[in-house]
Each structure stands twice: as structure tokens, then as C-alpha cells.
Short mmCIF file of N, CA and C and ligand atoms in Angstrom, two decimals:
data_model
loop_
_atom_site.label_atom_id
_atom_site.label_comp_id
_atom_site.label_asym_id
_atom_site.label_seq_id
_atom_site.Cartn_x
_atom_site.Cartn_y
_atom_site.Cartn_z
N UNK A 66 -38.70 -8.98 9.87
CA UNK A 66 -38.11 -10.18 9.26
C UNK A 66 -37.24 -9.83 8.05
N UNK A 67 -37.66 -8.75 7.22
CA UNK A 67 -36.69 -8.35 5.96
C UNK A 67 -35.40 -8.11 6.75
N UNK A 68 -35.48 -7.32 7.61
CA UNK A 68 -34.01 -6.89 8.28
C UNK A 68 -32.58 -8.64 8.13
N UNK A 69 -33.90 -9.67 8.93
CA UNK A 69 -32.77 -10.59 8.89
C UNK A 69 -32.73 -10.99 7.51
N UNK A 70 -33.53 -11.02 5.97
CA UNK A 70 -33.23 -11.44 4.68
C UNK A 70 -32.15 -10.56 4.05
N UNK A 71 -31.97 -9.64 3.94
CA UNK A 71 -31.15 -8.52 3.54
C UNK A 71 -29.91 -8.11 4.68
N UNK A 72 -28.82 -8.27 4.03
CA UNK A 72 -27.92 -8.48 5.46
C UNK A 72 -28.03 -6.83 5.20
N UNK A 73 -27.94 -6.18 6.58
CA UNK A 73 -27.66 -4.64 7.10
C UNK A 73 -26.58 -3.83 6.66
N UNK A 74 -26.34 -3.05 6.18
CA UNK A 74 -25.02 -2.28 6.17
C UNK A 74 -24.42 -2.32 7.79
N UNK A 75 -23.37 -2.54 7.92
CA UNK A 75 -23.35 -2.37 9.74
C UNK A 75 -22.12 -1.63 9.40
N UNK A 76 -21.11 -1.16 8.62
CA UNK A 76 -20.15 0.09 8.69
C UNK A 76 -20.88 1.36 8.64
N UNK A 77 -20.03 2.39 9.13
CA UNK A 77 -20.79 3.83 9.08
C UNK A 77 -20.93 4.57 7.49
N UNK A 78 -21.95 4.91 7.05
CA UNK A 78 -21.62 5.76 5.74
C UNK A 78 -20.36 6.83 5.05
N UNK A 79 -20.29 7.44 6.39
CA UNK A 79 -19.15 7.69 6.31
C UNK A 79 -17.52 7.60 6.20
N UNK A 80 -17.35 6.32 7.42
CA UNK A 80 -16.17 5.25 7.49
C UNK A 80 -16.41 4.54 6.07
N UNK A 81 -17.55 3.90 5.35
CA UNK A 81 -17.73 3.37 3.99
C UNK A 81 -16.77 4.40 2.98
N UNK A 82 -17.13 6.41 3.14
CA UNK A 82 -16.37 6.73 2.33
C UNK A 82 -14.88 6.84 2.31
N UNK A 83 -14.71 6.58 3.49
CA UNK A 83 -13.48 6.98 3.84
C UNK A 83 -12.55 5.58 2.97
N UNK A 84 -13.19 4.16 3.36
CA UNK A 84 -12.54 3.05 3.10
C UNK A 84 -11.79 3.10 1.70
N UNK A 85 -13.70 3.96 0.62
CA UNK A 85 -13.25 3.77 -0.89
C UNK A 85 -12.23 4.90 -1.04
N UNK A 86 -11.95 5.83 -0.55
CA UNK A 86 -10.63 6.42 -0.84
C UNK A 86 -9.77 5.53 -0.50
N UNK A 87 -9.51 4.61 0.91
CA UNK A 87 -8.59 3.83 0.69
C UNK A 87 -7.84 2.69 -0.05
N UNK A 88 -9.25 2.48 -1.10
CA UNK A 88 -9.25 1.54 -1.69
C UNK A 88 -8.39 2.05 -3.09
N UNK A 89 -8.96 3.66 -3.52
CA UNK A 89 -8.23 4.50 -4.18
C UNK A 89 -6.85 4.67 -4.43
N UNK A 90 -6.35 4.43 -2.93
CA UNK A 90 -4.88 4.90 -2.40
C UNK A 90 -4.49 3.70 -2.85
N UNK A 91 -4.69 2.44 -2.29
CA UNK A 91 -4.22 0.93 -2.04
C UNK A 91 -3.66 0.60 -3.86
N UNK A 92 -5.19 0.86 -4.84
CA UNK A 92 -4.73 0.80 -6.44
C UNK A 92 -3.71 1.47 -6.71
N UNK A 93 -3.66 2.87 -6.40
CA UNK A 93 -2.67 3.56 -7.30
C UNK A 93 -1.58 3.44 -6.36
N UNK A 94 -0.92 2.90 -5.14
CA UNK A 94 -0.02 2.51 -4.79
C UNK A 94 0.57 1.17 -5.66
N UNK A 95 -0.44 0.40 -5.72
CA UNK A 95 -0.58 -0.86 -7.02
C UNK A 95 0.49 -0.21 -8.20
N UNK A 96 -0.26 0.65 -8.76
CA UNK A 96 -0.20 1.05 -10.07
C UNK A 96 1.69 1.75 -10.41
N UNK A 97 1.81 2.48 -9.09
CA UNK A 97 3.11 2.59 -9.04
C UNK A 97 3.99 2.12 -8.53
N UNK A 98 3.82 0.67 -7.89
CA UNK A 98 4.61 -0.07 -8.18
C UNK A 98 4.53 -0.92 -9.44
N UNK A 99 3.70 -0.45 -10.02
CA UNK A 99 4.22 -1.52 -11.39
C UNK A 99 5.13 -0.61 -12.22
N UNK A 100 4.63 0.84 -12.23
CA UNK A 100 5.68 1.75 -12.88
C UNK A 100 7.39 1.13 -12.65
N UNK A 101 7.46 1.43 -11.39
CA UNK A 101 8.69 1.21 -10.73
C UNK A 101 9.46 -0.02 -11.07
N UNK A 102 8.42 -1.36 -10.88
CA UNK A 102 8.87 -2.65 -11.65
C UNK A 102 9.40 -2.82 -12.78
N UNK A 103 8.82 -1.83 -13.49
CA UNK A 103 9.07 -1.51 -15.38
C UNK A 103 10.13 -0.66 -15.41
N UNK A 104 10.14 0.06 -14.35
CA UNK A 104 12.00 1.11 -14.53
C UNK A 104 12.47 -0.09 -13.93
N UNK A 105 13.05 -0.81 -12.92
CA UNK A 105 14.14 -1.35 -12.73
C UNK A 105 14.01 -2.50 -13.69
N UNK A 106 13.16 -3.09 -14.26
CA UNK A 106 13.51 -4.28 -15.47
C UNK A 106 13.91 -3.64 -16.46
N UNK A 107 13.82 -2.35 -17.21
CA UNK A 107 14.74 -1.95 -18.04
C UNK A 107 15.49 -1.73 -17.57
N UNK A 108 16.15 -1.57 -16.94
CA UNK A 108 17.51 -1.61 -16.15
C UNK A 108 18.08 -2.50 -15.86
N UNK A 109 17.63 -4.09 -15.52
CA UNK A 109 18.45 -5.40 -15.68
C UNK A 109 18.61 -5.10 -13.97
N UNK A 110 17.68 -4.53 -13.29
CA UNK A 110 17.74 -4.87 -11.70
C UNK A 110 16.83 -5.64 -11.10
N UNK A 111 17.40 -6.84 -11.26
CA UNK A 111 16.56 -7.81 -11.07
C UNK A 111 15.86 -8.10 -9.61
N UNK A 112 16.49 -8.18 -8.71
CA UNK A 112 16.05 -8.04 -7.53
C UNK A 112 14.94 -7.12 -7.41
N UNK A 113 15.04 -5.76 -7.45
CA UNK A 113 14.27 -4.42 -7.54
C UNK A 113 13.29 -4.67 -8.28
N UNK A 114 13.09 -5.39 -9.63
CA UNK A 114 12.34 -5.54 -10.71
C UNK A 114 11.30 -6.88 -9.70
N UNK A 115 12.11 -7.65 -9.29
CA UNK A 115 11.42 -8.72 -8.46
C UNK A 115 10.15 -8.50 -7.34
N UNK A 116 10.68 -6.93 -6.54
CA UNK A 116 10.53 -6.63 -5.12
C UNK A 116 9.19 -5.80 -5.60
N UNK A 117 9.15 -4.87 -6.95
CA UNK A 117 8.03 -4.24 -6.96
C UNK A 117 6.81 -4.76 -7.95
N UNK A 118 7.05 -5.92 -8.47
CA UNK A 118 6.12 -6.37 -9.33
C UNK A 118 5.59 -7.32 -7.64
N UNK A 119 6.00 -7.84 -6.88
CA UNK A 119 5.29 -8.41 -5.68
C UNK A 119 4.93 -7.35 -5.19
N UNK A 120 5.32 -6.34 -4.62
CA UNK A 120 5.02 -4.97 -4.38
C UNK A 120 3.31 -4.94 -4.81
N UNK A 121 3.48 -4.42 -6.04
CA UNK A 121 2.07 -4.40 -7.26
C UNK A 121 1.10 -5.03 -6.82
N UNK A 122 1.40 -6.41 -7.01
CA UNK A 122 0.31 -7.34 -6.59
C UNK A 122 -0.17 -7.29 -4.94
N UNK A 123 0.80 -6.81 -4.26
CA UNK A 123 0.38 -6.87 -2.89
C UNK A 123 -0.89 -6.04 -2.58
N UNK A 124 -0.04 -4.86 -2.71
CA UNK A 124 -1.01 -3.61 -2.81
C UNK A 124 -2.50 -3.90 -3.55
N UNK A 125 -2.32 -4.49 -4.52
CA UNK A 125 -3.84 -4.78 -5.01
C UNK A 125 -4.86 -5.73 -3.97
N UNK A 126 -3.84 -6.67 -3.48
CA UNK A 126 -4.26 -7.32 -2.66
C UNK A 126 -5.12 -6.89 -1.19
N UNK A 127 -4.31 -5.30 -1.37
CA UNK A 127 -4.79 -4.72 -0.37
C UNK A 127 -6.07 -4.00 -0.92
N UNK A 128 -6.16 -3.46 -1.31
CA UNK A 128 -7.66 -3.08 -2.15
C UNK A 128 -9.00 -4.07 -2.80
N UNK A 129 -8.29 -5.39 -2.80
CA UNK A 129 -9.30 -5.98 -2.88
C UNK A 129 -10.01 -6.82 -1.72
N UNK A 130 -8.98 -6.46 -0.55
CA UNK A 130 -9.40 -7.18 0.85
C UNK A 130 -10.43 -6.13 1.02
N UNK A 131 -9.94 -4.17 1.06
CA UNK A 131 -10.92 -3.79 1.87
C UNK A 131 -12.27 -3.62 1.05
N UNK A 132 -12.13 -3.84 -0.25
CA UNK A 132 -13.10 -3.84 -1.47
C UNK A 132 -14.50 -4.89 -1.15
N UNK A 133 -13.83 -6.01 -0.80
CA UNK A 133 -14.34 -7.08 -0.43
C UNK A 133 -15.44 -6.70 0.92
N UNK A 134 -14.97 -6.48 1.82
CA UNK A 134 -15.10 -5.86 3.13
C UNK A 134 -16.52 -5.03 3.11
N UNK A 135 -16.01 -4.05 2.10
CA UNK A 135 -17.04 -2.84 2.26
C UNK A 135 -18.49 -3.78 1.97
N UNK A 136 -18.45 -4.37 0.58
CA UNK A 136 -19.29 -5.28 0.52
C UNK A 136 -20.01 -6.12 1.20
N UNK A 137 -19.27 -6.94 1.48
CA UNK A 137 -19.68 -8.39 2.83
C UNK A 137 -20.58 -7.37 3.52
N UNK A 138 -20.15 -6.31 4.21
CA UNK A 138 -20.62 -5.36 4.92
C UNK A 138 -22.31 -4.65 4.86
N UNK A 139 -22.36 -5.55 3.61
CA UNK A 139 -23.53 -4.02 2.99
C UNK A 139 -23.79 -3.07 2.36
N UNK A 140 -22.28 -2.10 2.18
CA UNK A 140 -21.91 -1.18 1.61
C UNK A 140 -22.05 -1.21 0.27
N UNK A 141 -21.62 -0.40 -0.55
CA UNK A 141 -21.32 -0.33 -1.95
C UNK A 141 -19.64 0.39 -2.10
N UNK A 142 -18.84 -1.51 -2.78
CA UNK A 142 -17.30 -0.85 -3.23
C UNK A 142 -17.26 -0.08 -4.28
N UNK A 143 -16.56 1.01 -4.64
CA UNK A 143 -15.99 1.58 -5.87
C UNK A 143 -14.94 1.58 -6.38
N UNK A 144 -14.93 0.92 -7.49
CA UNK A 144 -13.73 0.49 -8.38
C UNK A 144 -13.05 2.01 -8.80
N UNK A 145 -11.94 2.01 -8.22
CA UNK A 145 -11.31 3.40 -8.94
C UNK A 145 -11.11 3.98 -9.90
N UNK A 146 -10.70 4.81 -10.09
CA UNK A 146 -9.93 5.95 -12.00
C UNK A 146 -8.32 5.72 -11.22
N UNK A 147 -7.84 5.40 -11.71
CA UNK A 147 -6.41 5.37 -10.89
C UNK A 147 -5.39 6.80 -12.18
N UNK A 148 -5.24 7.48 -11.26
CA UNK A 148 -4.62 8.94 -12.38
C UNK A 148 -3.19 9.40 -11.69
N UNK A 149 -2.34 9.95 -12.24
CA UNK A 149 -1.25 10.63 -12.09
C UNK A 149 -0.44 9.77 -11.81
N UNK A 150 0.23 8.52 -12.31
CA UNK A 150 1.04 7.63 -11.65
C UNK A 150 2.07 8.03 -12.58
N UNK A 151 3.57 8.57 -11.78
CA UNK A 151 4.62 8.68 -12.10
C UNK A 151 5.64 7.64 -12.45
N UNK A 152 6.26 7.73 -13.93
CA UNK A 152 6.78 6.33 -14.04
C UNK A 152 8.39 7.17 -14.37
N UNK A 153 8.46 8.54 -14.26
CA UNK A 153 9.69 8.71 -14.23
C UNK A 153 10.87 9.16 -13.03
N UNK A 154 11.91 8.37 -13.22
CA UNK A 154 12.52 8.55 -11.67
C UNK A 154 14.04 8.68 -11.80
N UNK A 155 14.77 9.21 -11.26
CA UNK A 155 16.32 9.95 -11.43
C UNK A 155 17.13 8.52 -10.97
N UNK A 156 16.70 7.95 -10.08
CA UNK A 156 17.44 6.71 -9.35
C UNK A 156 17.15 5.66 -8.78
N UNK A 157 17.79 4.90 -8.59
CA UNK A 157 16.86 3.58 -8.03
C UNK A 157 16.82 4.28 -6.62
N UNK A 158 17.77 4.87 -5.64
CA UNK A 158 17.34 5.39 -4.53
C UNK A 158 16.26 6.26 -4.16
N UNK A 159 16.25 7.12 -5.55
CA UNK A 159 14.94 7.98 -5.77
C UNK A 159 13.77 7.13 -5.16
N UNK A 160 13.75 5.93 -6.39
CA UNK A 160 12.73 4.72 -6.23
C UNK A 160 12.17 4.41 -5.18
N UNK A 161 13.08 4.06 -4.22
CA UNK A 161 12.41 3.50 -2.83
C UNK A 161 12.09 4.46 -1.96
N UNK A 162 13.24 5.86 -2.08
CA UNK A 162 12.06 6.89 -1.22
C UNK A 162 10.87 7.32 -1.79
N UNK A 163 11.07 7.35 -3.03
CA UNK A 163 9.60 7.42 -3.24
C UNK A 163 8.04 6.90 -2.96
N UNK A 164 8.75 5.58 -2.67
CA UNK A 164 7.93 3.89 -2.06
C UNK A 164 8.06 4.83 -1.01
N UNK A 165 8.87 4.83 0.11
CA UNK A 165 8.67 5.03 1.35
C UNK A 165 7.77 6.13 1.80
N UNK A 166 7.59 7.47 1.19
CA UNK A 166 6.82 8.39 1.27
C UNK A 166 5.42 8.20 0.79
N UNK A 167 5.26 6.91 -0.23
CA UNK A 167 3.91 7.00 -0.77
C UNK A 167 3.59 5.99 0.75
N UNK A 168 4.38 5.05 1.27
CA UNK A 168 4.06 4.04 2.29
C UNK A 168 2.97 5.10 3.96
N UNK A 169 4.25 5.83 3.45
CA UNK A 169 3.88 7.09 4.62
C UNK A 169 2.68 7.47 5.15
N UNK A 170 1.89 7.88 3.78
CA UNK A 170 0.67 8.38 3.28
C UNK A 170 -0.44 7.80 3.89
N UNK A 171 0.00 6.47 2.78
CA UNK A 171 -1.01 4.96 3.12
C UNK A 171 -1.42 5.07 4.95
N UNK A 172 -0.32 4.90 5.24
CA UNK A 172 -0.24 4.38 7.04
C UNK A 172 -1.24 5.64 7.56
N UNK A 173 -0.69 7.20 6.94
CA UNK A 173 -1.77 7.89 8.01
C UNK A 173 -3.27 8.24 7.50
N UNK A 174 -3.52 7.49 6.21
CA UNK A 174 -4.75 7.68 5.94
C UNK A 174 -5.68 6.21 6.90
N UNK A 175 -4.88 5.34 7.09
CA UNK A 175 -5.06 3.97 7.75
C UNK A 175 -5.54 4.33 9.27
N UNK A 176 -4.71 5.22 9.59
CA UNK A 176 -4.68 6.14 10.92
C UNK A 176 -6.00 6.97 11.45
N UNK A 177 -6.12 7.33 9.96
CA UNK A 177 -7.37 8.39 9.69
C UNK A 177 -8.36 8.08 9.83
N UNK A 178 -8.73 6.62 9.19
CA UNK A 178 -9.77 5.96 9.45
C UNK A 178 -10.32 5.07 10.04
N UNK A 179 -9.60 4.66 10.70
CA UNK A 179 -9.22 4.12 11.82
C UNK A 179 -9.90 4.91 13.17
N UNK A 180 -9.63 5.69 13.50
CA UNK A 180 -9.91 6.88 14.25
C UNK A 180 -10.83 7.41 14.23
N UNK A 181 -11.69 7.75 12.79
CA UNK A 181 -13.00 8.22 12.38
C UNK A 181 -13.83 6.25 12.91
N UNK A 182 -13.68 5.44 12.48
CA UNK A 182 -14.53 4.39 12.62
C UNK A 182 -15.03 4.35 14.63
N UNK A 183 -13.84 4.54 14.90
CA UNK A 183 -13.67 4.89 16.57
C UNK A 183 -14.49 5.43 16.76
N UNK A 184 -14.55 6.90 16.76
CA UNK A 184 -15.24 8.01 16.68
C UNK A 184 -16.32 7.37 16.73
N UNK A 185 -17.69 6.87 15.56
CA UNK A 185 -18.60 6.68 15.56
C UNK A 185 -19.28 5.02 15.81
N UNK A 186 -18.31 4.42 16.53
CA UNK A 186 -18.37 3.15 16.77
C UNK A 186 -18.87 2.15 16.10
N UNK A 187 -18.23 2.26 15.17
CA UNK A 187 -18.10 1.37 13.67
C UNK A 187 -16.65 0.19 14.18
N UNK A 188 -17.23 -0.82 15.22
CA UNK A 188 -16.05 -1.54 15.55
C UNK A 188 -15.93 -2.64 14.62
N UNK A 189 -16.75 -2.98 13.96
CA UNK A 189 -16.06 -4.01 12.54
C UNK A 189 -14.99 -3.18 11.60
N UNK A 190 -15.10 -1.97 11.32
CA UNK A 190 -14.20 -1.30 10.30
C UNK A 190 -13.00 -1.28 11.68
N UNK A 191 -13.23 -1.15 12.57
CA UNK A 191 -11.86 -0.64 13.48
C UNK A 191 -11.23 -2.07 13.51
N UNK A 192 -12.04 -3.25 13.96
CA UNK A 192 -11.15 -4.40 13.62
C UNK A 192 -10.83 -4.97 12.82
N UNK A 193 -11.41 -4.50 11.54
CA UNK A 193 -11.05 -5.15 10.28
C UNK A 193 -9.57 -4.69 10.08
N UNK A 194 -9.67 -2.75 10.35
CA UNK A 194 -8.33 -2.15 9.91
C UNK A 194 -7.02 -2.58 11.10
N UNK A 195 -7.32 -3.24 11.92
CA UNK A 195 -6.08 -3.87 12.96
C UNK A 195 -5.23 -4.49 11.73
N UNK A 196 -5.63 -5.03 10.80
CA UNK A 196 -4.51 -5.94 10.30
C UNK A 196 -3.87 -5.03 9.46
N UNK A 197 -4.32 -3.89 9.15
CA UNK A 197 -3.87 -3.07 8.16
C UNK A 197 -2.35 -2.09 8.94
N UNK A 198 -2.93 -1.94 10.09
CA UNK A 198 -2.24 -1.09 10.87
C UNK A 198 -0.68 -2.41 11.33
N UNK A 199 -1.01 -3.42 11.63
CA UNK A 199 0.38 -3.90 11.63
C UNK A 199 1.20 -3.77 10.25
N UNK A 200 0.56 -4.31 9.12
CA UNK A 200 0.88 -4.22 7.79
C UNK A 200 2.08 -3.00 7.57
N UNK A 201 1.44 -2.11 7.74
CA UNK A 201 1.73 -0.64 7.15
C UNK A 201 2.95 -0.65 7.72
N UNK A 202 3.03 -1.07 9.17
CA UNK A 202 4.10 -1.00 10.22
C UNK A 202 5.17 -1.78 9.46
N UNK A 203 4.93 -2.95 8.75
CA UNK A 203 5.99 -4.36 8.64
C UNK A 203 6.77 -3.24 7.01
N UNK A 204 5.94 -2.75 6.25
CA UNK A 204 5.88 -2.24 5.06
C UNK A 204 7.24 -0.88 4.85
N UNK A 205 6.61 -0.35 5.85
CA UNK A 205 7.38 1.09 6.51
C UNK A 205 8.77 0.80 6.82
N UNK A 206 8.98 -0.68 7.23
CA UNK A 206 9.82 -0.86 8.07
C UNK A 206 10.92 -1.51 7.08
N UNK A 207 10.44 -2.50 5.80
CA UNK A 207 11.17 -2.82 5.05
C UNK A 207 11.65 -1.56 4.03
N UNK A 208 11.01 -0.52 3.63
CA UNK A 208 11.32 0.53 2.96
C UNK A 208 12.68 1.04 3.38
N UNK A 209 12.39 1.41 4.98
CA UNK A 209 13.74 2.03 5.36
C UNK A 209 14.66 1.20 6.12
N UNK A 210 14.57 -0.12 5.69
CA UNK A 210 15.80 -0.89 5.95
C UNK A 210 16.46 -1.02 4.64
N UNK A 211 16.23 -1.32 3.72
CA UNK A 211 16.53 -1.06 2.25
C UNK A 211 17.32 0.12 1.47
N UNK A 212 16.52 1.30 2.11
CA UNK A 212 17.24 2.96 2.36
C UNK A 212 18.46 2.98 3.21
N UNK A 213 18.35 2.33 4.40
CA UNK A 213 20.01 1.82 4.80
C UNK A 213 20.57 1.11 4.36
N UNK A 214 20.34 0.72 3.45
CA UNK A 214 21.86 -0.71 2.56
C UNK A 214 22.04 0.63 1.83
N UNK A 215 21.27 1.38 1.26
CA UNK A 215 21.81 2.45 0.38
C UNK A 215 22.75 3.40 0.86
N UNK A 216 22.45 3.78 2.43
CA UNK A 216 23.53 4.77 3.32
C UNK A 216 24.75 3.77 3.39
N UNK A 217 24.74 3.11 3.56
CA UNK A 217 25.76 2.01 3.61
C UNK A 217 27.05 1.73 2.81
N UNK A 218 26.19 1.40 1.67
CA UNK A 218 27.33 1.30 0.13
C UNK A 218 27.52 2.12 -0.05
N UNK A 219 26.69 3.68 0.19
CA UNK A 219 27.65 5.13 -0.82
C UNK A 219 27.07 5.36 -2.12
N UNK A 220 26.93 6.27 -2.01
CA UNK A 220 26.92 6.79 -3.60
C UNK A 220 27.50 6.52 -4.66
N UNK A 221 28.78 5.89 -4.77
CA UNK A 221 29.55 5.34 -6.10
C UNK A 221 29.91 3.86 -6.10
N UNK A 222 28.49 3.14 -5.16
CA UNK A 222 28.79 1.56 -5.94
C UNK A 222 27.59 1.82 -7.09
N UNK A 223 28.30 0.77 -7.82
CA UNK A 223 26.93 0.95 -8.83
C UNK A 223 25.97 0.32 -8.60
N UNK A 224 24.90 0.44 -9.55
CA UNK A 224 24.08 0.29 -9.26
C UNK A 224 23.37 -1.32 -9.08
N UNK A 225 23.95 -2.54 -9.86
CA UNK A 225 23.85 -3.75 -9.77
C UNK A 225 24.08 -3.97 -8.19
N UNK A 226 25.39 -3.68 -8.10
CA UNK A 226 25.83 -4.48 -6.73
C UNK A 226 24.79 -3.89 -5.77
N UNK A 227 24.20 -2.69 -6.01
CA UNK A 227 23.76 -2.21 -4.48
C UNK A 227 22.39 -3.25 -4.80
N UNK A 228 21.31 -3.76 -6.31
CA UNK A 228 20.52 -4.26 -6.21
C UNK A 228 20.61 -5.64 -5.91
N UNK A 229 22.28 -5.87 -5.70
CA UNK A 229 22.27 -7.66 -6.02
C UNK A 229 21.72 -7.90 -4.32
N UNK A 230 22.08 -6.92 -3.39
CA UNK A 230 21.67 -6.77 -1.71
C UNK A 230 21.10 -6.55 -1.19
N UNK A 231 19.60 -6.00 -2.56
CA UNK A 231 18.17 -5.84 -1.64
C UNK A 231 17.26 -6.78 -1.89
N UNK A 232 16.44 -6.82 -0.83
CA UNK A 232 15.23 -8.13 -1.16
C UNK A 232 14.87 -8.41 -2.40
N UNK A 233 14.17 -9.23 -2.81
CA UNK A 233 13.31 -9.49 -3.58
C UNK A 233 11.89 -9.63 -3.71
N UNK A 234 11.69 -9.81 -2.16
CA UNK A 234 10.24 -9.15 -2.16
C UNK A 234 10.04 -9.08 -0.41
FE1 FEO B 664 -1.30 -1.30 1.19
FE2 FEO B 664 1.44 -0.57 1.56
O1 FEO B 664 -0.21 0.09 1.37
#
């Protein structure tokens, strides 16, 4: 009868560690987009300044879904140390490949665990992470559509006009 008073852990211990690294990744993806937000608002790029402060919050959003998760679950979440976040950058193009490569990351650690939950048939973590895995896809996809307005204009528009033509979020 305790079994049904005390809800069960039902993720794997392992898939659990795997999540809080993701939860790791998800913050300090957070964290540098706020860097990034703070270089293009000193810069008066408003759009850009727009795209990564939603950026910021998203990403948190994403860490506190799977944060949440691990919990509901049974588990125990861990609130991160969020360390090494780079706030210096040569260009706003720099900027978004930089986004795009950290996006990169995200997706195959998503991949990773994803695959490990498989593995040990942990199918709540495998369907929880379905929504993650379109995500990453929609995420990936705005990065390097953005990276083409940049192939586009060239290297010597400046730098306003190329931000007055990217999203805002
Ligand atoms: Fe939640 Fe874009 O990584």
C-alpha cells in the first residue's frame, strides 16, 4: 500500500542523470543568450536584442519543463552552477553561429538521451523528450535561416539593415 502513497520514481536512474545534464545544457544555453541579448542592445540591434532575450527565456523554459518532469516523476531535479558563458563576440554573424552550434549540441545530447531512455525502457522520458526533439528541429531550423539572410546581404551591408531583416523572436 506505501507503494501507491508515495508516487514511484518510474524514470531510469540513469536517464534521471542524463536529463540533469540536460537541464545543465538548457540553463547555460539560457545564460548565453542573455549574454548575446546584452551585446546586440549595446549595439542598438534591436531586432537581435529582441530575438535573444526571448531566446533566454525560452531556453529556461526549457529547463524548467524537464526540471519539472524529473520531479513529477519521483526523481530528484538539480538546479545548476551555470559556468563559462561567453559574452564576447567579433560579430553579430559570429552571434548566431555561435547560437547555431550551441543549438547543435543541445539536439544531440536530446538524441543521446533519448536513445539511452530507449535502451532501458524508460518510455515516459522517451515520450516526454518527443516534444523536445521536434523543438530542437523548429530551433535549428530558424538559426540557419537567419545565417542565410546573412549569405544574402554580404559582408558590407551594415550592420542595422542586415538586423532590421531578422526575426524578432
Ligand atoms: Fe532548449 Fe534550444 O535548446
Amino acid at each position: 500500500m506505501k507503494t501507491a502513497i508515495r508516487k514511484q520514481m518510474t524514470i531510469n536512474p540513469e536517464v534521471m542523470d542524463s536529463l540533469n545534464n540536460q537541464i545543465s545544457m538548457e540553463m547555460h544555453a539560457s545564460a548565453s543568450y542573455l549574454a548575446m541579448a546584452s551585446w546586440c542592445d549595446q549595439r542598438g540591434l534591436l531586432n537581435s536584442k529582441a530575438f535573444f532575450y526571448n531566446q533566454s527565456e525560452e531556453e529556461r523554459g526549457h529547463a524548467m519543463k524537464i526540471f519539472s518532469f524529473v520531479n513529477e516523476n519521483g526523481g530528484a531535479a538539480i538546479s545548476p552552477s551555470i559556468e563559462s558563458v561567453n559574452n564576447d563576440f567579433d560579430s553579430l554573424r559570429g552571434v548566431y553561429e555561435a547560437s547555431l552550434e550551441q543549438e547543435i549540441k543541445v539536439t544531440e545530447s536530446i538524441f543521446k538521451t533519448f536513445k539511452q531512455a530507449r535502451s532501458v525502457d524508460d518510455f515516459t522520458t522517451e515520450i516526454f523528450l518527443q516534444w523536445f526533439i521536434t523543438e530542437q528541429s523548429e530551433e535549428e531550423d530558424t538559426f540557419r535561416s537567419i545565417l542565410d539572410i546573412f549569405d544574402l546581404m554580404g559582408d558590407n551591408t551594415p550592420l542595422k539593415m542586415i538586423d532590421e531583416r531578422l526575426p524578432k523572436e
